[in-house]
Tab-separated table of C-alpha atoms and ligand atoms in Angstrom:
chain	number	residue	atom	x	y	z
Z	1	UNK	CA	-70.169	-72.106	-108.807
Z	2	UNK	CA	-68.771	-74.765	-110.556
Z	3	UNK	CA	-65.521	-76.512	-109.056
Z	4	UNK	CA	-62.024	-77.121	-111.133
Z	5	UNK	CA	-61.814	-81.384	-110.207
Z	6	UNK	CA	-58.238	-81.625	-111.936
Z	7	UNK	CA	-55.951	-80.374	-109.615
Z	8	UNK	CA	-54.092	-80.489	-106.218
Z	9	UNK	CA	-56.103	-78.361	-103.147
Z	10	UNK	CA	-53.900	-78.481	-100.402
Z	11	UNK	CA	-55.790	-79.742	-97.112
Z	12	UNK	CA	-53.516	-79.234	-94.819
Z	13	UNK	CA	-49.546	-79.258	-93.620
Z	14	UNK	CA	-47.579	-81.956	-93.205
Z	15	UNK	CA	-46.817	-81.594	-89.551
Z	16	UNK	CA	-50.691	-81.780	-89.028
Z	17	UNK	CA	-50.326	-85.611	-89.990
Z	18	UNK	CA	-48.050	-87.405	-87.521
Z	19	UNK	CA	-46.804	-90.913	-88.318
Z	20	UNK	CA	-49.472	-93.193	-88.426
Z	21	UNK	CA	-52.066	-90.215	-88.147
Z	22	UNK	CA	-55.113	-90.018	-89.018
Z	23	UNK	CA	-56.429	-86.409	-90.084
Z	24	UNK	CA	-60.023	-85.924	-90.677
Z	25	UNK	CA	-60.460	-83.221	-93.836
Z	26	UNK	CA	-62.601	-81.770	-96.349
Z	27	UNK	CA	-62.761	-80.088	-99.706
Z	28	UNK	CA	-65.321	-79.080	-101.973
Z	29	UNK	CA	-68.041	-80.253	-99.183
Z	30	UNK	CA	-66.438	-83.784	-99.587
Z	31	UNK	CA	-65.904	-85.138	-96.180
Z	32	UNK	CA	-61.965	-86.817	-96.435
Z	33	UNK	CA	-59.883	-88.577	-94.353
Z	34	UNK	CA	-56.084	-88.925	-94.616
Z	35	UNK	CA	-53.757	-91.065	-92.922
Z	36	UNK	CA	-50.508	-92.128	-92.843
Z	37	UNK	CA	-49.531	-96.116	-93.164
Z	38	UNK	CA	-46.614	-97.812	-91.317
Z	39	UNK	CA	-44.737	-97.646	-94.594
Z	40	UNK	CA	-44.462	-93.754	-94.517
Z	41	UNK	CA	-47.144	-93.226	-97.126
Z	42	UNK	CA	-50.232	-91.469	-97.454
Z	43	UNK	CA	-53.894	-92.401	-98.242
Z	44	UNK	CA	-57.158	-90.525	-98.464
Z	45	UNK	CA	-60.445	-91.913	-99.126
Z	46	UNK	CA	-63.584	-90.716	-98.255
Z	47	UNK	CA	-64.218	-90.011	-95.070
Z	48	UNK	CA	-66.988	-92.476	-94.351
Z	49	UNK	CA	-67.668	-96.280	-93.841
Z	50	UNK	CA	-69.259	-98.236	-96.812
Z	51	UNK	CA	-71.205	-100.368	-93.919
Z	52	UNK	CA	-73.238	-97.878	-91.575
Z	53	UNK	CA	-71.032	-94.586	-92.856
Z	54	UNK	CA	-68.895	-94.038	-89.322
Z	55	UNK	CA	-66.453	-91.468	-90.007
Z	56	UNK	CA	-63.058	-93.690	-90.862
Z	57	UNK	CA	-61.445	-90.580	-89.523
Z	58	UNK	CA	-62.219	-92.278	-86.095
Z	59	UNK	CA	-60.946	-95.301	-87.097
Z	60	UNK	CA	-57.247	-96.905	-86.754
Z	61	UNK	CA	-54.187	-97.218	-88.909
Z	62	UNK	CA	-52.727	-100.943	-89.445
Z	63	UNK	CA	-49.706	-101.577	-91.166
Z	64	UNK	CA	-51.124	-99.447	-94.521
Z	65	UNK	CA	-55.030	-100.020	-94.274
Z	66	UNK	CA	-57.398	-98.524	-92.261
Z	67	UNK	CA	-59.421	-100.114	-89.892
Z	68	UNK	CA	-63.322	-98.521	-89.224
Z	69	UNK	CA	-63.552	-98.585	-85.159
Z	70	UNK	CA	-67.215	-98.839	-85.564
Z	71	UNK	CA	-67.370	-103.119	-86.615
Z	72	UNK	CA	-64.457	-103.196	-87.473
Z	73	UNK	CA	-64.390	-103.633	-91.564
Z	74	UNK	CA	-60.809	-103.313	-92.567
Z	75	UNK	CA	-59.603	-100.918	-95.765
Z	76	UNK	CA	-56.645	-101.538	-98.261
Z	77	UNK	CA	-54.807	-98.484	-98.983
Z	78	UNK	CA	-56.867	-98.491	-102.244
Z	79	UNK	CA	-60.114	-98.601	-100.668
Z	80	UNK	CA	-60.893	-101.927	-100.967
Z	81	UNK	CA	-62.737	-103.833	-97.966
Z	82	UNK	CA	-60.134	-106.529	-96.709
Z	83	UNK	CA	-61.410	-107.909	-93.551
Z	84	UNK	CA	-65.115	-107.877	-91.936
Z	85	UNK	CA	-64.561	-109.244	-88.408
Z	86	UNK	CA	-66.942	-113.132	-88.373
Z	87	UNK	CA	-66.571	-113.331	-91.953
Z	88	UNK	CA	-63.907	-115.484	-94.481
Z	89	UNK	CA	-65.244	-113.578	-97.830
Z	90	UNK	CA	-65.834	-109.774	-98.833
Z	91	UNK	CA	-67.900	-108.567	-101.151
Z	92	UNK	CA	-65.240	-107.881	-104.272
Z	93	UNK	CA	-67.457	-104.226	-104.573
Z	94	UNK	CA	-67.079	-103.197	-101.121
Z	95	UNK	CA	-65.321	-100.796	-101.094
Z	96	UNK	CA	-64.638	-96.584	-100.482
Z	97	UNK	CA	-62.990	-93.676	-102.725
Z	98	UNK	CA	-59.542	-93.279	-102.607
Z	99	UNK	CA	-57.915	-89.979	-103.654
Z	100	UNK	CA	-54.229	-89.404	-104.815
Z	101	UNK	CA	-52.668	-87.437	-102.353
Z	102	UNK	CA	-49.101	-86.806	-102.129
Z	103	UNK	CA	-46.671	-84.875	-99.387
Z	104	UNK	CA	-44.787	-81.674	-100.972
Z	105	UNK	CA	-43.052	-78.323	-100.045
Z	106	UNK	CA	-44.222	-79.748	-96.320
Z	107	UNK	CA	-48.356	-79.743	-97.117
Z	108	UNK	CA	-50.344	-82.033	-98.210
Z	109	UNK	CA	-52.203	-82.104	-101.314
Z	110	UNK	CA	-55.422	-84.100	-102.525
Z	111	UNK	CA	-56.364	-84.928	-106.264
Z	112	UNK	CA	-60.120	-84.359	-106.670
Z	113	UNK	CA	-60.469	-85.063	-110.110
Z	114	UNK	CA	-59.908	-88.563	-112.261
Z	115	UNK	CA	-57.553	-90.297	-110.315
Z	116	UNK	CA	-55.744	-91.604	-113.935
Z	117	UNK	CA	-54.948	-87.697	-114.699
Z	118	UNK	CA	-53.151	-87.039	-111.293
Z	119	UNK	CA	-50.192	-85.603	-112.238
Z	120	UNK	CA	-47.104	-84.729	-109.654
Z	121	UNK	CA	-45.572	-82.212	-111.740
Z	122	UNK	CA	-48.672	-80.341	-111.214
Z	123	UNK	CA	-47.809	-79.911	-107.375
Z	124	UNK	CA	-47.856	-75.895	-107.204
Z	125	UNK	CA	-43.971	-74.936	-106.503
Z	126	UNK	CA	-45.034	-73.691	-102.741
Z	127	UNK	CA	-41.611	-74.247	-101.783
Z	128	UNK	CA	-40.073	-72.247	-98.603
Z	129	UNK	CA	-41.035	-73.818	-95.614
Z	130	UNK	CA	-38.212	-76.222	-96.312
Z	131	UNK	CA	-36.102	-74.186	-98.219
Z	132	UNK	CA	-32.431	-73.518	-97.539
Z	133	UNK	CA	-32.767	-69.976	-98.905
Z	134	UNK	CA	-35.793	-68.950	-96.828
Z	135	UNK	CA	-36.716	-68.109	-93.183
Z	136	UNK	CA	-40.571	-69.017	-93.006
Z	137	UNK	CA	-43.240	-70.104	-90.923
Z	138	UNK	CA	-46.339	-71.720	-91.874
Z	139	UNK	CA	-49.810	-70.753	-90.202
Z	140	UNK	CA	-53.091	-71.096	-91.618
Z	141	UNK	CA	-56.741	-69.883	-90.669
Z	142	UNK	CA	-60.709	-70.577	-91.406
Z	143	UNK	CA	-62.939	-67.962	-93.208
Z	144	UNK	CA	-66.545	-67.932	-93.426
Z	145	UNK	CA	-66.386	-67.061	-97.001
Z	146	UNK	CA	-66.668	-68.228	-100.258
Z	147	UNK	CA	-63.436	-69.250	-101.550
Z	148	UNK	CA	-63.324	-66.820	-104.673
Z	149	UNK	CA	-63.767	-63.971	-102.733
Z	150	UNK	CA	-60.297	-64.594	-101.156
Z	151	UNK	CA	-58.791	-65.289	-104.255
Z	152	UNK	CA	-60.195	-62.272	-105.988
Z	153	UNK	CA	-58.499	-60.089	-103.146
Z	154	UNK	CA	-55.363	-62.070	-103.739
Z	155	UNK	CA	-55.337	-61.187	-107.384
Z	156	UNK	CA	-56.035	-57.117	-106.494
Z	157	UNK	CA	-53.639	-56.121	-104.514
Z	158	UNK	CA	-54.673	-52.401	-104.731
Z	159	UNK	CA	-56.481	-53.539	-101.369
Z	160	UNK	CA	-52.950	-53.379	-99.749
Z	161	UNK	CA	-52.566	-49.700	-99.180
Z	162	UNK	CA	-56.251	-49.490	-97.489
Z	163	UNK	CA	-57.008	-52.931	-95.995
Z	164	UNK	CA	-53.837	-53.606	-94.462
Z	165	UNK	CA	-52.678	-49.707	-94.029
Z	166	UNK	CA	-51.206	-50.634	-90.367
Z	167	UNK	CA	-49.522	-53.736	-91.320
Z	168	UNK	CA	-47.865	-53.896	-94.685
Z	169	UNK	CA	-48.804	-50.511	-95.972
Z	170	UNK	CA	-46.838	-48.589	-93.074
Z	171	UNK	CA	-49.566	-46.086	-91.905
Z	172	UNK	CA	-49.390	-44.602	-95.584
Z	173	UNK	CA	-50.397	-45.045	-98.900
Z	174	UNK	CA	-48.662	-46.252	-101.473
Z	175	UNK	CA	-48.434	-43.910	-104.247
Z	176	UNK	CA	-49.457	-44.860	-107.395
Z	177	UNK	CA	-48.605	-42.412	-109.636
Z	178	UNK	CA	-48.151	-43.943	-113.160
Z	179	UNK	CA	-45.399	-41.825	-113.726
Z	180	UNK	CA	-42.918	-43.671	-111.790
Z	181	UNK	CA	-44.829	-47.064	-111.157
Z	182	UNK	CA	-46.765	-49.769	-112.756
Z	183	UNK	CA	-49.491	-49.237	-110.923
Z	184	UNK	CA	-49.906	-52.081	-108.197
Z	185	UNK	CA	-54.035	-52.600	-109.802
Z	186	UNK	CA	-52.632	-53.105	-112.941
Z	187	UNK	CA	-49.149	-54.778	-113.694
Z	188	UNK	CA	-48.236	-56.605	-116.527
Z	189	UNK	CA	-49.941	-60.211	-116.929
Z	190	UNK	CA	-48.462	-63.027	-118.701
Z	191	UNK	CA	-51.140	-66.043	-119.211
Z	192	UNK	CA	-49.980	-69.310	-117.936
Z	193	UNK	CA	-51.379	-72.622	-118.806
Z	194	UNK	CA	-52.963	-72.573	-115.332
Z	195	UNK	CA	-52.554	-69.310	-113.975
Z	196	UNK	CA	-51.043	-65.904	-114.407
Z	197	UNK	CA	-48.030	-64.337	-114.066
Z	198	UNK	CA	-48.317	-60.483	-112.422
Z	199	UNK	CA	-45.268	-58.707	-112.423
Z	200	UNK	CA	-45.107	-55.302	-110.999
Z	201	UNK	CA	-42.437	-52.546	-109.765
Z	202	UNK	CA	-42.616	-49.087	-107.655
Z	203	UNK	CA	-39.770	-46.723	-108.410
Z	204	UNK	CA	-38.757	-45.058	-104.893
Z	205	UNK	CA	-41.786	-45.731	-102.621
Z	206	UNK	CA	-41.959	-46.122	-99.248
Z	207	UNK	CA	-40.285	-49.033	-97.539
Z	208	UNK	CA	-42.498	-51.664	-94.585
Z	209	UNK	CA	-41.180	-50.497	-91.262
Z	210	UNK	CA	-39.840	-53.762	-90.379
Z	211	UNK	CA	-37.652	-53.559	-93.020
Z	212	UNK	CA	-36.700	-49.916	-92.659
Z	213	UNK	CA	-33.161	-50.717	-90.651
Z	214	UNK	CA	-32.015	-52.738	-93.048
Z	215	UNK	CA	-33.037	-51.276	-96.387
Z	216	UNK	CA	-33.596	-47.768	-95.593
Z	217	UNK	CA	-36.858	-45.658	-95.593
Z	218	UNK	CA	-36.921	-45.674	-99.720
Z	219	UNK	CA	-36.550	-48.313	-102.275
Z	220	UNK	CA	-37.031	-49.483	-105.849
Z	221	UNK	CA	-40.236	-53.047	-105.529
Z	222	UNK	CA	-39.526	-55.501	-107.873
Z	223	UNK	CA	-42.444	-57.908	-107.599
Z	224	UNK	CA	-43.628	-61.235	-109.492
Z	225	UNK	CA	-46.453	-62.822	-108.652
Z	226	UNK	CA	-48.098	-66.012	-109.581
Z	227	UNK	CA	-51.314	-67.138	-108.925
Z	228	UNK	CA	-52.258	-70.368	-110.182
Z	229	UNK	CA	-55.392	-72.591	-109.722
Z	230	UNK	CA	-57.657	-73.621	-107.887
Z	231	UNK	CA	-55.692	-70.775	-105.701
Z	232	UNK	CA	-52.446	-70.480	-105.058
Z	233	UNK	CA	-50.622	-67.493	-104.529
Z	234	UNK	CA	-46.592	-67.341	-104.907
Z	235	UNK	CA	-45.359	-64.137	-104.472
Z	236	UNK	CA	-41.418	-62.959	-104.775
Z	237	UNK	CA	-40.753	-58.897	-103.549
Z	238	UNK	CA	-37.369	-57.417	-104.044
Z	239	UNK	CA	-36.425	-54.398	-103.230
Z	240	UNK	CA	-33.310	-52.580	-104.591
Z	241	UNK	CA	-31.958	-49.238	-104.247
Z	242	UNK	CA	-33.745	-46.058	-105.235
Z	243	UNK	CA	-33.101	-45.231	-109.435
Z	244	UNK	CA	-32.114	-48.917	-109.907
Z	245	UNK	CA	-35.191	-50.099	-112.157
Z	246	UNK	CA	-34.952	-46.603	-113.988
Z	247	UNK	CA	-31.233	-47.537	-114.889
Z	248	UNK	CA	-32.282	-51.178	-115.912
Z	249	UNK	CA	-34.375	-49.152	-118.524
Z	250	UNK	CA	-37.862	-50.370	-116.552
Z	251	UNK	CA	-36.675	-53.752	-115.909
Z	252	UNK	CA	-35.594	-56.103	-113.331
Z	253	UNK	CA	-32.228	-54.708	-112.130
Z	254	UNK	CA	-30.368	-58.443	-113.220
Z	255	UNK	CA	-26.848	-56.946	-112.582
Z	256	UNK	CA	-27.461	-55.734	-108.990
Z	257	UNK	CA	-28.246	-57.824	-105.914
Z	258	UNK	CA	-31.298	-56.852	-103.938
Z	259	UNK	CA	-30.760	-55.036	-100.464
Z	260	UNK	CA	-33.607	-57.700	-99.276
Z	261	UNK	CA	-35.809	-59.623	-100.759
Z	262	UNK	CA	-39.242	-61.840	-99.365
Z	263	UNK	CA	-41.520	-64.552	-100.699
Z	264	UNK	CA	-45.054	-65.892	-99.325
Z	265	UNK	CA	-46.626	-68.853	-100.665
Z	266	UNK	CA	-50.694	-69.150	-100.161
Z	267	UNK	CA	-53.169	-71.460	-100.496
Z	268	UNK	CA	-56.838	-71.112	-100.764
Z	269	UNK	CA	-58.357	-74.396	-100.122
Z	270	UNK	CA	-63.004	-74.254	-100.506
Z	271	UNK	CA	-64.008	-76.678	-97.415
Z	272	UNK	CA	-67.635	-75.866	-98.538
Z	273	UNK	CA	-69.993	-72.915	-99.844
Z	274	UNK	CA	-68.797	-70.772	-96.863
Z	275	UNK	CA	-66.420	-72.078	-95.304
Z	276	UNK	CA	-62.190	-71.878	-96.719
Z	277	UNK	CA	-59.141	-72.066	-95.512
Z	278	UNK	CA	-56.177	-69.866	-95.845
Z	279	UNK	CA	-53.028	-71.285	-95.440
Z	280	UNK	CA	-49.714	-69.140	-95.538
Z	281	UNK	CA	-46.289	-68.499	-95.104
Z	282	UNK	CA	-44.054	-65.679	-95.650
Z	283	UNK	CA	-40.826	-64.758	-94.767
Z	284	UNK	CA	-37.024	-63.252	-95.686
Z	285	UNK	CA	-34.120	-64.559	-97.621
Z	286	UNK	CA	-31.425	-66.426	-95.170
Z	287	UNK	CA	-29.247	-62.821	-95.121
Z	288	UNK	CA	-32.194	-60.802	-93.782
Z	289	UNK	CA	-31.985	-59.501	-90.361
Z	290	UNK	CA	-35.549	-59.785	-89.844
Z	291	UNK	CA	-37.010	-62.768	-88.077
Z	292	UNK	CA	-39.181	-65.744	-89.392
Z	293	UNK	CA	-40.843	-64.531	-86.512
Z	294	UNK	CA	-41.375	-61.709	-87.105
Z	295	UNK	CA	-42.360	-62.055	-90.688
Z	296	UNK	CA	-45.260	-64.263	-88.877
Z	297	UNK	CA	-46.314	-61.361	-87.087
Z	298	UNK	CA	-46.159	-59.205	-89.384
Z	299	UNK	CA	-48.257	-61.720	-92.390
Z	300	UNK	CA	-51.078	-62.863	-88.956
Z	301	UNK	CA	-51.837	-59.674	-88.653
Z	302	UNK	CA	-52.382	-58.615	-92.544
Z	303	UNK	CA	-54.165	-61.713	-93.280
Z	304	UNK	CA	-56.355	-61.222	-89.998
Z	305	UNK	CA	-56.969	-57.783	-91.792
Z	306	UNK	CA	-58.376	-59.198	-94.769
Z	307	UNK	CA	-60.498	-61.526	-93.014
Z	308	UNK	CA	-62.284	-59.219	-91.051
Z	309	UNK	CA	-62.530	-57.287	-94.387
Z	310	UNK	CA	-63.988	-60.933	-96.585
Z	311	UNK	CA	-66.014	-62.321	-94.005
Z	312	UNK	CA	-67.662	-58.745	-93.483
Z	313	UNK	CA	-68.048	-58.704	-97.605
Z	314	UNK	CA	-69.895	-62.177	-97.564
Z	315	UNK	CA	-72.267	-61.069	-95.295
Z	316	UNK	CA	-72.945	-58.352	-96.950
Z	317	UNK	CA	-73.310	-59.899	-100.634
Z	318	UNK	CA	-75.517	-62.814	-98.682
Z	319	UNK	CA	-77.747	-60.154	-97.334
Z	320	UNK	CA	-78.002	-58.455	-101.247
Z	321	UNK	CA	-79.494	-61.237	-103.211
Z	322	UNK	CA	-79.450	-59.690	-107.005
Z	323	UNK	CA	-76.994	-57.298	-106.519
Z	324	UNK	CA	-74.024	-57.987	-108.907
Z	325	UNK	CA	-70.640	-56.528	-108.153
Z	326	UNK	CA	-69.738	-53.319	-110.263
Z	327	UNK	CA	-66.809	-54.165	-112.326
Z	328	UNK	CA	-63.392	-52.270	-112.469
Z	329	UNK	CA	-59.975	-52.093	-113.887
Z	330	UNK	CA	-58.589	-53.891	-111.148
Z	331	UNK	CA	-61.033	-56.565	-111.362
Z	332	UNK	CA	-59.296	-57.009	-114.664
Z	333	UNK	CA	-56.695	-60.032	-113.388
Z	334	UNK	CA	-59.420	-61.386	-111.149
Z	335	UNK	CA	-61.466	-62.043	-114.389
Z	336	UNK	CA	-59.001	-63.509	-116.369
Z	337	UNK	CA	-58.162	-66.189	-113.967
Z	338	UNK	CA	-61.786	-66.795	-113.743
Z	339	UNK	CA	-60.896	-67.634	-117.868
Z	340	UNK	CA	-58.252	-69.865	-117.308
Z	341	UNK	CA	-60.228	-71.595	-114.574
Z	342	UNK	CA	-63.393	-71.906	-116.833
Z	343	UNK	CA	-60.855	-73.204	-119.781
Z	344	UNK	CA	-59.395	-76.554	-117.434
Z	345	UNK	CA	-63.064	-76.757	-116.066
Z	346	UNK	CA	-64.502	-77.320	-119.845
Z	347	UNK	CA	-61.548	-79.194	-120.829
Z	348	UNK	CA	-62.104	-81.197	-117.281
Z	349	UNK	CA	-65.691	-82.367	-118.503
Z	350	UNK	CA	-64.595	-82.956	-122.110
Z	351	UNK	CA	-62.826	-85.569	-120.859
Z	352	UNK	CA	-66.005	-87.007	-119.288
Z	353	UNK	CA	-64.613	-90.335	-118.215
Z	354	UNK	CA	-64.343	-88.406	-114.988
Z	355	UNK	CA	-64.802	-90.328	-112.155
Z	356	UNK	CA	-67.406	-88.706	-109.433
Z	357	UNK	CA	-68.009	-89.128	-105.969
Z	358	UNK	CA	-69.943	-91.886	-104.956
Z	359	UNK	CA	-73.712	-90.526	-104.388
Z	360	UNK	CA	-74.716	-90.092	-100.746
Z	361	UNK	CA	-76.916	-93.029	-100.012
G	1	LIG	S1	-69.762	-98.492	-89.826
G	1	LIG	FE1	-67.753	-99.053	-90.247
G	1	LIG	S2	-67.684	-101.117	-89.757
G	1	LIG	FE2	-69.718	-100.579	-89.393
G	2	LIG	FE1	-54.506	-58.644	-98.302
């Protein structure tokens, strides 16, 4: 599988770099470290010594560069050899990769394309850990799957009644009865320039227990989703009373304020073939009488459901060479992402003057 290069992965949160710290990472298979200088800023190069290629994750911060604690050869925060310890001159080509990285919505996020097409306003808006208006808190965990398997079950979410039937589907399953709903496998998809939007409703279905004492045992969902690449899932739930969206004619109630409403932001970051992480957060609006806490709960447990789920699926397809998957309507969203994906990849390599990692010697 072929990897989008233009684009931010997040690699890791922000808390998980300390001042002056050093945090050994990886994407796409690409061994990274990222530190942070004296001045406050970041830097990320690859995570290995130009001299005898010691990790320069073990290595030390000074002032903004980065020293390697094998012999000592000292890096500029653009990668560029400074100092080798008995010697006045260095080589004007010594020198390791540097990635743009930049800190936002409390992660981290690398650049893995052509450094000249980084591009902040491209930072996925995966605010909510440090949002006034939500209650969140941010976890993360490793899969031993290929990433596009998680973000193909991120972009179905007619998994939820079955997969996560004790957890978010409340011991019951949704109905989905396209009478009354717009059915959770379906939705209605708006294209973005890298993503999709999936808005969906369900007209009086059954409410989470958590939220049961303060919304009742019935509401109206109001739910818009965006998934964008390489894989990040925003997702915004609302629920209103029952009859609401029927009275908004099959729209988003605008006029009445939602008895509770919930957003998780996700991030599906490939380490390697099989290996991803997943990192999350999900939580209440301010008003809700539901914990942060126990929005945590609720999302570790769900999320440990799907993994079980994923990693049991990779095994599976690893032990099926040949077999292809048997295509569905709900694979339907799952495919057109894969077509906005294979769109910035083609328009990645038309512009060619792409710069690639440096060859493992
Ligand atoms: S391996 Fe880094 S200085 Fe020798
Ligand atoms: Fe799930």
């Amino acid at each position: 599988m072929t990897y989008l290069h233009d684009c931010w992965y997040m690699v890791s949160w922000a808390s998980d770099v300390g001042q002056q710290g050093v945090l050994p990472t990886q994407v796409m298979d690409q061994p990274i470290v990222v530190y942070r200088g004296a001045s406050g800023a970041l830097f990320a190069f690859d995570d290995r010594c130009r001299h005898k290629l010691a990790p320069l994750s073990r290595g030390r911060v000074e002032g903004d560069a980065l020293r390697c604690m094998y012999h000592g050869l000292k890096y500029g925060p653009d990668g560029r050899c400074i100092q080798i310890p008995g010697r006045s001159d260095v080589p004007t080509n010594l020198r390791v990769r540097s990635y743009p990285v930049q800190e936002a919505h409390s992660a981290i996020w690398l650049w893995m394309g052509d450094p000249a097409r980084a591009d902040r306003t491209l930072i996925p808006p995966f605010e909510g850990i440090d949002h006034p208006e939500w209650k969140m808190i941010p976890g993360q965990m490793d899969y031993e799957a290929h990433f596009s398997l998680i973000n193909e079950n991120l972009l179905d979410l007619s998994h939820v009644p079955f997969v996560h039937r004790n957890s978010f589907g409340g011991g019951e399953e949704i109905p989905l009865d396209p009478e009354v709903s717009i059915p959770m496998q379906e939705g209605e998809v708006t294209q973005l320039d890298r993503g999709l939007r999936i808005v969906f409703s369900a007209r009086s279905g059954p409410v989470a227990p958590m939220l049961r004492a303060e919304v009742g045992d019935v509401a109206d969902t109001w739910t818009t989703n965006d998934f964008l690449v390489p894989g990040i899932f925003l997702l915004t739930i609302e629920l209103f009373k029952p009859g609401s969206i029927a009275a908004a004619g099959g729209r988003r109630p605008a006029d009445e304020m939602p008895l509770h409403r919930n957003f998780s932001c996700q991030a599906v970051t490939p380490r390697s073939a099989r290996r991803t992480t997943y990192f999350y957060a999900f939580g209440p609006w301010k008003k809700s009488e539901v914990t942060a806490e126990g929005f945590a709960q609720v999302a570790e447990m769900a999320f440990a459901e799907d993994r079980e789920m994923i990693t049991a699926q990779q095994k599976v397809i690893d032990a099926s060479p040949g077999v292809k998957p048997k295509l569905l309507h709900m694979d339907k969203r799952a495919a057109m992402f894969d077509a906005v994906v294979q769109r910035l990849i083609a328009q990645e390599s038309q512009n060619s003057d792409r710069s690639l990692p440096e060859p493992a010697p």
